[in-house]
PDB file of C-alpha atoms in Angstrom:
ATOM      1  CA  MET Q 104     -22.060 105.343  36.357  1.00 93.00           C
ATOM      2  CA  ILE Q 105     -18.796 105.682  33.759  1.00 97.00           C
ATOM      3  CA  ASP Q 106     -17.767 107.495  30.525  1.00 98.00           C
ATOM      4  CA  LEU Q 107     -15.993 106.101  28.469  1.00 98.00           C
ATOM      5  CA  ASN Q 108     -14.256 107.338  25.831  1.00 97.00           C
ATOM      6  CA  ALA Q 109     -11.179 106.302  23.302  1.00 96.00           C
ATOM      7  CA  ASP Q 110      -8.815 108.059  21.119  1.00 95.00           C
ATOM      8  CA  LEU Q 111     -10.169 109.321  17.627  1.00 96.00           C
ATOM      9  CA  GLY Q 112      -9.375 110.943  14.160  1.00 95.00           C
ATOM     10  CA  GLU Q 113      -6.426 109.963  14.496  1.00 93.00           C
ATOM     11  CA  GLY Q 114      -5.761 109.544  10.533  1.00 89.00           C
ATOM     12  CA  PHE Q 115      -3.228 112.286   8.384  1.00 89.00           C
ATOM     13  CA  GLY Q 116      -4.138 112.252   4.928  1.00 86.00           C
ATOM     14  CA  ARG Q 117      -4.679 108.758   2.770  1.00 83.00           C
ATOM     15  CA  TRP Q 118      -2.617 107.085   6.497  1.00 84.00           C
ATOM     16  CA  THR Q 119      -5.091 106.227   9.578  1.00 84.00           C
ATOM     17  CA  LEU Q 120      -4.701 104.690  12.698  1.00 84.00           C
ATOM     18  CA  THR Q 121      -7.913 103.931  14.914  1.00 85.00           C
ATOM     19  CA  ASP Q 122     -10.230 102.137  13.286  1.00 91.00           C
ATOM     20  CA  ASP Q 123     -13.206 105.568  13.878  1.00 94.00           C
ATOM     21  CA  ASP Q 124     -16.759 103.453  12.508  1.00 95.00           C
ATOM     22  CA  ALA Q 125     -16.396 100.675  14.916  1.00 95.00           C
ATOM     23  CA  LEU Q 126     -15.582 102.352  18.130  1.00 96.00           C
ATOM     24  CA  LEU Q 127     -17.922 105.735  17.856  1.00 97.00           C
ATOM     25  CA  SER Q 128     -20.204 102.106  17.589  1.00 96.00           C
ATOM     26  CA  VAL Q 129     -18.668 101.527  21.979  1.00 97.00           C
ATOM     27  CA  VAL Q 130     -17.550 105.125  23.620  1.00 98.00           C
ATOM     28  CA  THR Q 131     -19.585 107.551  24.962  1.00 98.00           C
ATOM     29  CA  SER Q 132     -17.217 109.898  24.162  1.00 98.00           C
ATOM     30  CA  ALA Q 133     -14.613 110.570  21.469  1.00 98.00           C
ATOM     31  CA  ASN Q 134     -11.630 112.959  21.971  1.00 98.00           C
ATOM     32  CA  VAL Q 135     -10.887 113.546  18.237  1.00 98.00           C
ATOM     33  CA  ALA Q 136      -7.644 114.807  17.383  1.00 97.00           C
ATOM     34  CA  CYS Q 137      -7.412 118.623  16.377  1.00 98.00           C
ATOM     35  CA  GLY Q 138      -4.228 118.538  13.699  1.00 97.00           C
ATOM     36  CA  PHE Q 139      -1.874 119.244  15.703  1.00 98.00           C
ATOM     37  CA  HIS Q 140      -0.949 115.297  16.969  1.00 97.00           C
ATOM     38  CA  ALA Q 141      -2.887 113.938  14.337  1.00 96.00           C
ATOM     39  CA  GLY Q 142      -6.377 114.450  12.656  1.00 96.00           C
ATOM     40  CA  ASP Q 143      -6.769 117.237   9.200  1.00 96.00           C
ATOM     41  CA  PRO Q 144     -10.143 118.741   8.503  1.00 97.00           C
ATOM     42  CA  SER Q 145     -11.157 116.229   6.248  1.00 96.00           C
ATOM     43  CA  VAL Q 146     -11.176 113.917   9.245  1.00 96.00           C
ATOM     44  CA  MET Q 147     -11.953 115.533  11.177  1.00 98.00           C
ATOM     45  CA  HIS Q 148     -15.309 116.251  10.001  1.00 98.00           C
ATOM     46  CA  ARG Q 149     -15.567 113.242   9.228  1.00 97.00           C
ATOM     47  CA  VAL Q 150     -15.642 111.692  12.449  1.00 98.00           C
ATOM     48  CA  CYS Q 151     -18.230 114.662  14.797  1.00 98.00           C
ATOM     49  CA  ALA Q 152     -20.238 113.442  11.704  1.00 98.00           C
ATOM     50  CA  LEU Q 153     -20.201 109.911  12.798  1.00 98.00           C
ATOM     51  CA  ALA Q 154     -20.145 111.495  16.722  1.00 98.00           C
ATOM     52  CA  ALA Q 155     -23.729 113.459  16.037  1.00 98.00           C
ATOM     53  CA  GLU Q 156     -24.690 110.891  14.462  1.00 98.00           C
ATOM     54  CA  ARG Q 157     -24.837 107.890  16.836  1.00 97.00           C
ATOM     55  CA  GLY Q 158     -25.359 110.365  19.766  1.00 98.00           C
ATOM     56  CA  VAL Q 159     -21.230 110.549  21.130  1.00 98.00           C
ATOM     57  CA  ARG Q 160     -20.187 113.289  23.350  1.00 98.00           C
ATOM     58  CA  ILE Q 161     -16.498 115.138  20.944  1.00 98.00           C
ATOM     59  CA  GLY Q 162     -13.701 116.400  23.413  1.00 98.00           C
ATOM     60  CA  ALA Q 163     -10.740 118.335  21.789  1.00 98.00           C
ATOM     61  CA  GLN Q 164      -7.825 116.173  21.924  1.00 98.00           C
ATOM     62  CA  VAL Q 165      -5.366 119.153  21.958  1.00 98.00           C
ATOM     63  CA  SER Q 166      -1.647 118.143  21.956  1.00 98.00           C
ATOM     64  CA  TYR Q 167       1.966 119.808  21.507  1.00 98.00           C
ATOM     65  CA  ARG Q 168       2.702 120.623  18.033  1.00 97.00           C
ATOM     66  CA  ASP Q 169       4.026 117.674  17.169  1.00 97.00           C
ATOM     67  CA  LEU Q 170       2.908 115.049  13.959  1.00 94.00           C
ATOM     68  CA  ALA Q 171       6.372 113.569  13.110  1.00 94.00           C
ATOM     69  CA  GLY Q 172       6.257 112.544  16.734  1.00 95.00           C
ATOM     70  CA  PHE Q 173       1.951 112.020  16.630  1.00 94.00           C
ATOM     71  CA  GLY Q 174       2.348 113.890  19.785  1.00 94.00           C
ATOM     72  CA  ARG Q 175       4.333 111.647  22.187  1.00 94.00           C
ATOM     73  CA  ARG Q 176       7.605 113.858  21.937  1.00 95.00           C
ATOM     74  CA  ALA Q 177       8.642 116.101  25.219  1.00 92.00           C
ATOM     75  CA  MET Q 178       8.540 119.329  24.134  1.00 96.00           C
ATOM     76  CA  ASP Q 179       9.432 122.983  25.513  1.00 95.00           C
ATOM     77  CA  VAL Q 180       6.311 125.477  24.756  1.00 97.00           C
ATOM     78  CA  PRO Q 181       6.698 128.965  25.753  1.00 98.00           C
ATOM     79  CA  PRO Q 182       2.979 128.832  27.841  1.00 98.00           C
ATOM     80  CA  ALA Q 183       0.886 132.210  25.879  1.00 98.00           C
ATOM     81  CA  GLU Q 184       2.533 129.959  22.920  1.00 98.00           C
ATOM     82  CA  LEU Q 185       0.611 126.838  24.360  1.00 98.00           C
ATOM     83  CA  ALA Q 186      -2.738 128.695  25.849  1.00 98.00           C
ATOM     84  CA  ALA Q 187      -3.015 130.216  21.998  1.00 98.00           C
ATOM     85  CA  GLU Q 188      -2.736 126.794  20.531  1.00 98.00           C
ATOM     86  CA  VAL Q 189      -5.071 124.351  23.580  1.00 98.00           C
ATOM     87  CA  ALA Q 190      -7.676 127.944  21.666  1.00 98.00           C
ATOM     88  CA  TYR Q 191      -6.659 127.546  18.046  1.00 98.00           C
ATOM     89  CA  GLN Q 192      -6.706 122.733  17.896  1.00 98.00           C
ATOM     90  CA  ILE Q 193     -10.788 123.470  20.352  1.00 98.00           C
ATOM     91  CA  GLY Q 194     -11.729 126.357  17.781  1.00 98.00           C
ATOM     92  CA  ALA Q 195     -10.614 124.303  14.339  1.00 98.00           C
ATOM     93  CA  LEU Q 196     -12.905 121.996  15.798  1.00 98.00           C
ATOM     94  CA  ARG Q 197     -15.767 123.271  17.448  1.00 98.00           C
ATOM     95  CA  VAL Q 198     -16.120 124.226  12.935  1.00 98.00           C
ATOM     96  CA  PHE Q 199     -16.770 120.153  12.238  1.00 98.00           C
ATOM     97  CA  ALA Q 200     -19.178 119.668  15.552  1.00 98.00           C
ATOM     98  CA  GLU Q 201     -20.993 122.694  14.867  1.00 98.00           C
ATOM     99  CA  ALA Q 202     -21.386 121.471  11.187  1.00 98.00           C
ATOM    100  CA  ALA Q 203     -22.600 117.802  12.102  1.00 98.00           C
ATOM    101  CA  GLY Q 204     -24.973 119.245  15.032  1.00 98.00           C
ATOM    102  CA  SER Q 205     -23.748 118.927  17.881  1.00 98.00           C
ATOM    103  CA  GLU Q 206     -21.174 120.732  20.113  1.00 98.00           C
ATOM    104  CA  VAL Q 207     -17.186 120.784  21.392  1.00 98.00           C
ATOM    105  CA  ALA Q 208     -18.863 119.092  25.113  1.00 98.00           C
ATOM    106  CA  TYR Q 209     -14.981 118.920  26.704  1.00 98.00           C
ATOM    107  CA  VAL Q 210     -11.290 119.450  26.337  1.00 98.00           C
ATOM    108  CA  LYS Q 211      -8.430 116.553  26.797  1.00 98.00           C
ATOM    109  CA  PRO Q 212      -4.881 116.542  26.027  1.00 98.00           C
ATOM    110  CA  HIS Q 213      -3.222 113.872  23.857  1.00 97.00           C
ATOM    111  CA  GLY Q 214       0.444 112.274  24.755  1.00 95.00           C
ATOM    112  CA  ALA Q 215       3.118 114.140  26.113  1.00 97.00           C
ATOM    113  CA  LEU Q 216       1.384 117.260  27.341  1.00 98.00           C
ATOM    114  CA  TYR Q 217      -1.327 115.199  29.628  1.00 97.00           C
ATOM    115  CA  ASN Q 218       2.018 113.941  30.873  1.00 96.00           C
ATOM    116  CA  ARG Q 219       3.490 116.798  31.650  1.00 97.00           C
ATOM    117  CA  THR Q 220      -0.007 118.693  33.182  1.00 98.00           C
ATOM    118  CA  VAL Q 221       0.305 115.983  35.861  1.00 97.00           C
ATOM    119  CA  HIS Q 222       2.718 117.752  37.209  1.00 97.00           C
ATOM    120  CA  ASP Q 223       3.319 121.014  35.979  1.00 98.00           C
ATOM    121  CA  ALA Q 224       2.333 123.681  36.519  1.00 98.00           C
ATOM    122  CA  ALA Q 225       3.015 126.166  34.134  1.00 98.00           C
ATOM    123  CA  GLN Q 226       1.711 123.917  31.567  1.00 98.00           C
ATOM    124  CA  ALA Q 227      -1.581 122.827  33.177  1.00 98.00           C
ATOM    125  CA  CYS Q 228      -2.832 126.205  33.172  1.00 98.00           C
ATOM    126  CA  ALA Q 229      -1.304 127.011  30.289  1.00 98.00           C
ATOM    127  CA  VAL Q 230      -3.408 124.736  28.963  1.00 98.00           C
ATOM    128  CA  VAL Q 231      -6.609 125.476  31.038  1.00 98.00           C
ATOM    129  CA  ALA Q 232      -5.503 129.532  29.823  1.00 98.00           C
ATOM    130  CA  GLY Q 233      -6.618 127.772  26.265  1.00 98.00           C
ATOM    131  CA  VAL Q 234      -9.302 126.099  26.880  1.00 98.00           C
ATOM    132  CA  ARG Q 235     -10.985 129.753  28.442  1.00 98.00           C
ATOM    133  CA  LEU Q 236      -9.212 131.404  25.805  1.00 98.00           C
ATOM    134  CA  ALA Q 237     -12.311 129.737  23.093  1.00 98.00           C
ATOM    135  CA  GLY Q 238     -14.615 130.459  25.894  1.00 94.00           C
ATOM    136  CA  GLY Q 239     -16.747 128.664  27.458  1.00 88.00           C
ATOM    137  CA  VAL Q 240     -17.086 126.699  30.985  1.00 95.00           C
ATOM    138  CA  LEU Q 241     -15.500 123.390  28.874  1.00 98.00           C
ATOM    139  CA  PRO Q 242     -14.277 119.873  31.218  1.00 98.00           C
ATOM    140  CA  VAL Q 243     -11.126 118.775  31.054  1.00 98.00           C
ATOM    141  CA  LEU Q 244     -10.145 115.599  31.226  1.00 98.00           C
ATOM    142  CA  GLY Q 245      -7.195 114.436  33.433  1.00 98.00           C
ATOM    143  CA  LEU Q 246      -5.372 112.714  35.712  1.00 97.00           C
ATOM    144  CA  PRO Q 247      -6.081 112.349  39.661  1.00 97.00           C
ATOM    145  CA  GLY Q 248      -4.269 114.333  41.573  1.00 96.00           C
ATOM    146  CA  SER Q 249      -3.182 116.116  38.487  1.00 98.00           C
ATOM    147  CA  ARG Q 250      -2.200 119.492  38.396  1.00 98.00           C
ATOM    148  CA  LEU Q 251      -4.551 119.811  34.999  1.00 98.00           C
ATOM    149  CA  LEU Q 252      -6.887 119.332  37.544  1.00 98.00           C
ATOM    150  CA  ASP Q 253      -5.775 121.473  40.412  1.00 98.00           C
ATOM    151  CA  ALA Q 254      -5.754 124.131  37.292  1.00 98.00           C
ATOM    152  CA  ALA Q 255      -9.060 123.503  36.363  1.00 98.00           C
ATOM    153  CA  ALA Q 256     -10.875 124.068  39.556  1.00 98.00           C
ATOM    154  CA  GLU Q 257      -9.416 127.131  40.237  1.00 98.00           C
ATOM    155  CA  ALA Q 258     -10.416 128.422  36.715  1.00 98.00           C
ATOM    156  CA  GLY Q 259     -14.340 127.228  37.064  1.00 97.00           C
ATOM    157  CA  LEU Q 260     -13.472 124.041  34.771  1.00 98.00           C
ATOM    158  CA  PRO Q 261     -15.095 121.066  35.722  1.00 98.00           C
ATOM    159  CA  GLY Q 262     -12.195 118.685  36.294  1.00 98.00           C
ATOM    160  CA  VAL Q 263     -13.532 115.377  35.710  1.00 98.00           C
ATOM    161  CA  PRO Q 264     -10.799 112.459  36.514  1.00 98.00           C
ATOM    162  CA  GLU Q 265     -10.004 109.731  34.143  1.00 98.00           C
ATOM    163  CA  ALA Q 266      -8.986 106.274  34.983  1.00 97.00           C
ATOM    164  CA  PHE Q 267      -7.058 104.156  31.525  1.00 96.00           C
ATOM    165  CA  ALA Q 268      -7.639 100.464  30.998  1.00 94.00           C
ATOM    166  CA  ASP Q 269      -4.756  99.750  28.757  1.00 94.00           C
ATOM    167  CA  ARG Q 270      -1.749 101.557  30.434  1.00 95.00           C
ATOM    168  CA  ALA Q 271       0.085 100.584  33.066  1.00 96.00           C
ATOM    169  CA  TYR Q 272       0.171 102.634  36.724  1.00 97.00           C
ATOM    170  CA  THR Q 273       2.951 103.357  38.348  1.00 96.00           C
ATOM    171  CA  ALA Q 274       2.337 102.765  42.592  1.00 95.00           C
ATOM    172  CA  ARG Q 275       1.989 106.451  42.024  1.00 94.00           C
ATOM    173  CA  GLY Q 276      -1.321 106.808  40.721  1.00 95.00           C
ATOM    174  CA  THR Q 277       0.795 107.785  37.279  1.00 95.00           C
ATOM    175  CA  LEU Q 278       1.460 106.266  34.081  1.00 96.00           C
ATOM    176  CA  VAL Q 279       4.327 104.138  33.269  1.00 96.00           C
ATOM    177  CA  PRO Q 280       5.887 106.037  30.529  1.00 93.00           C
ATOM    178  CA  ARG Q 281       5.860 104.726  27.168  1.00 90.00           C
ATOM    179  CA  GLY Q 282       9.349 104.614  27.114  1.00 88.00           C
ATOM    180  CA  GLU Q 283       9.658 101.307  29.563  1.00 92.00           C
ATOM    181  CA  ALA Q 284       8.267  97.837  29.116  1.00 90.00           C
ATOM    182  CA  ASP Q 285       4.934  96.530  29.435  1.00 90.00           C
ATOM    183  CA  SER Q 286       3.479 100.153  29.397  1.00 94.00           C
ATOM    184  CA  VAL Q 287       0.596  99.085  27.359  1.00 93.00           C
ATOM    185  CA  VAL Q 288      -1.077  96.692  28.138  1.00 93.00           C
ATOM    186  CA  THR Q 289      -2.772  94.334  25.039  1.00 89.00           C
ATOM    187  CA  ASP Q 290      -4.230  91.606  27.060  1.00 93.00           C
ATOM    188  CA  ALA Q 291      -7.645  91.919  26.529  1.00 94.00           C
ATOM    189  CA  ASP Q 292      -8.177  89.662  29.391  1.00 96.00           C
ATOM    190  CA  ALA Q 293      -6.323  92.369  31.342  1.00 96.00           C
ATOM    191  CA  VAL Q 294      -8.016  94.948  30.138  1.00 96.00           C
ATOM    192  CA  VAL Q 295     -11.424  93.872  30.796  1.00 96.00           C
ATOM    193  CA  ASP Q 296      -9.822  92.661  34.337  1.00 96.00           C
ATOM    194  CA  ARG Q 297      -8.755  96.725  34.688  1.00 96.00           C
ATOM    195  CA  ALA Q 298     -11.526  97.664  33.703  1.00 97.00           C
ATOM    196  CA  LEU Q 299     -13.706  96.588  35.677  1.00 97.00           C
ATOM    197  CA  GLY Q 300     -10.881  97.355  38.766  1.00 96.00           C
ATOM    198  CA  PHE Q 301     -11.876 100.886  38.228  1.00 96.00           C
ATOM    199  CA  ALA Q 302     -15.006 100.749  38.095  1.00 96.00           C
ATOM    200  CA  VAL Q 303     -16.335  97.614  41.228  1.00 95.00           C
ATOM    201  CA  ARG Q 304     -13.379  98.150  42.943  1.00 93.00           C
ATOM    202  CA  GLY Q 305     -12.011 101.779  42.547  1.00 94.00           C
ATOM    203  CA  GLY Q 306      -8.466 100.420  42.097  1.00 94.00           C
ATOM    204  CA  VAL Q 307      -5.385  98.785  39.987  1.00 95.00           C
ATOM    205  CA  ALA Q 308      -2.847  96.439  40.619  1.00 94.00           C
ATOM    206  CA  ALA Q 309       0.512  98.513  40.095  1.00 96.00           C
ATOM    207  CA  VAL Q 310       3.495  97.099  38.499  1.00 95.00           C
ATOM    208  CA  ASP Q 311       5.172  96.809  41.692  1.00 94.00           C
ATOM    209  CA  GLY Q 312       2.080  94.314  42.761  1.00 93.00           C
ATOM    210  CA  THR Q 313       0.702  97.470  45.103  1.00 95.00           C
ATOM    211  CA  THR Q 314      -3.247  98.016  44.598  1.00 95.00           C
ATOM    212  CA  VAL Q 315      -3.813 101.902  43.942  1.00 95.00           C
ATOM    213  CA  ALA Q 316      -6.587 103.501  44.829  1.00 95.00           C
ATOM    214  CA  VAL Q 317      -7.741 105.329  41.559  1.00 95.00           C
ATOM    215  CA  ALA Q 318     -11.613 107.157  41.713  1.00 92.00           C
ATOM    216  CA  ALA Q 319     -12.377 107.710  37.950  1.00 96.00           C
ATOM    217  CA  ARG Q 320     -15.588 109.242  36.359  1.00 98.00           C
ATOM    218  CA  SER Q 321     -14.291 108.161  32.637  1.00 98.00           C
ATOM    219  CA  LEU Q 322     -12.606 105.422  31.658  1.00 98.00           C
ATOM    220  CA  CYS Q 323     -10.301 105.350  28.687  1.00 96.00           C
ATOM    221  CA  VAL Q 324      -9.284 102.310  26.144  1.00 90.00           C
ATOM    222  CA  HIS Q 325      -6.403 103.854  23.643  1.00 85.00           C
ATOM    223  CA  GLY Q 326      -8.055 103.992  19.890  1.00 81.00           C
ATOM    224  CA  ASP Q 327      -4.600 102.960  18.546  1.00 80.00           C
ATOM    225  CA  THR Q 328      -3.629  99.787  20.443  1.00 78.00           C
ATOM    226  CA  PRO Q 329      -3.756  97.055  18.495  1.00 77.00           C
ATOM    227  CA  GLY Q 330      -8.311  95.405  18.421  1.00 86.00           C
ATOM    228  CA  ALA Q 331      -8.548  98.673  19.747  1.00 90.00           C
ATOM    229  CA  ALA Q 332     -12.723  97.967  19.202  1.00 93.00           C
ATOM    230  CA  ARG Q 333     -13.521  95.098  19.607  1.00 94.00           C
ATOM    231  CA  ILE Q 334     -11.032  95.512  22.998  1.00 94.00           C
ATOM    232  CA  ALA Q 335     -13.634  98.484  23.597  1.00 96.00           C
ATOM    233  CA  ALA Q 336     -16.234  95.945  22.934  1.00 96.00           C
ATOM    234  CA  ARG Q 337     -15.589  93.651  26.136  1.00 97.00           C
ATOM    235  CA  VAL Q 338     -15.013  96.680  28.162  1.00 97.00           C
ATOM    236  CA  ARG Q 339     -18.565  98.219  27.610  1.00 97.00           C
ATOM    237  CA  ALA Q 340     -20.276  94.283  28.312  1.00 98.00           C
ATOM    238  CA  ALA Q 341     -18.693  93.238  31.615  1.00 97.00           C
ATOM    239  CA  LEU Q 342     -19.079  96.595  32.573  1.00 98.00           C
ATOM    240  CA  GLU Q 343     -22.411  96.883  31.699  1.00 98.00           C
ATOM    241  CA  ALA Q 344     -22.813  93.143  33.160  1.00 98.00           C
ATOM    242  CA  ALA Q 345     -21.523  93.909  36.330  1.00 97.00           C
ATOM    243  CA  GLY Q 346     -23.972  96.590  36.669  1.00 97.00           C
ATOM    244  CA  VAL Q 347     -21.852  99.374  36.212  1.00 97.00           C
ATOM    245  CA  GLY Q 348     -23.603 102.422  34.059  1.00 97.00           C
ATOM    246  CA  ILE Q 349     -21.929 104.221  31.143  1.00 97.00           C
ATOM    247  CA  GLY Q 350     -22.929 107.264  29.920  1.00 97.00           C
ATOM    248  CA  ALA Q 351     -20.854 110.767  28.975  1.00 98.00           C
ATOM    249  CA  PHE Q 352     -19.875 112.520  31.391  1.00 96.00           C
ATOM    250  CA  ALA Q 353     -20.559 115.822  29.552  1.00 89.00           C
TER     251      ALA Q 353
END
């Protein structure tokens, strides 16, 4: 059994990036932008309503406050400030999730914050502190072996290991930085094969040709990848054909 998640609601005002309607027909968990890297109240409201209607679990995709940089620029935010900002984003999304008859079921950092919490214990603990401040025992999505999952476990929050079907991996099991060549996998056949690798074979080929073992409960297909909805549909069909059950972890 594996969960399929995608980053959704990554629009703002008249600007639209993700095909939320199509992706919500495929995924089981929706990482909804909470306004700091993308998203606005209208977008959040609409995506939560669609997700609730289709039985898709709603997750808060929290980010550094970096709307201009789409949350993908490195930032240094004091831990107490970051914890408050994480709680703020969860609270904002909770309003729209509950109005739709659903709830915020988990939390996933976005972009630079996600990558920072792989190795930075202070930032990882700040994210977890923000989740606790927002109330409830929410699961936290993160990279296997990351400081974020360690911090979640220490705080009594469920940590959910995640893999990325459309991102390249280093031999250490971390994501190749987006600034490097071929860090994003856009070929649909390759994405499908990598998804099967995670779900069936328990690993993926790193950029140096070695095989990296990755035990994941959730599989991400980025919503801003060209043709994301079509690729996600192919991934789901291939997993089901291989006998892999598809279901939300939360």
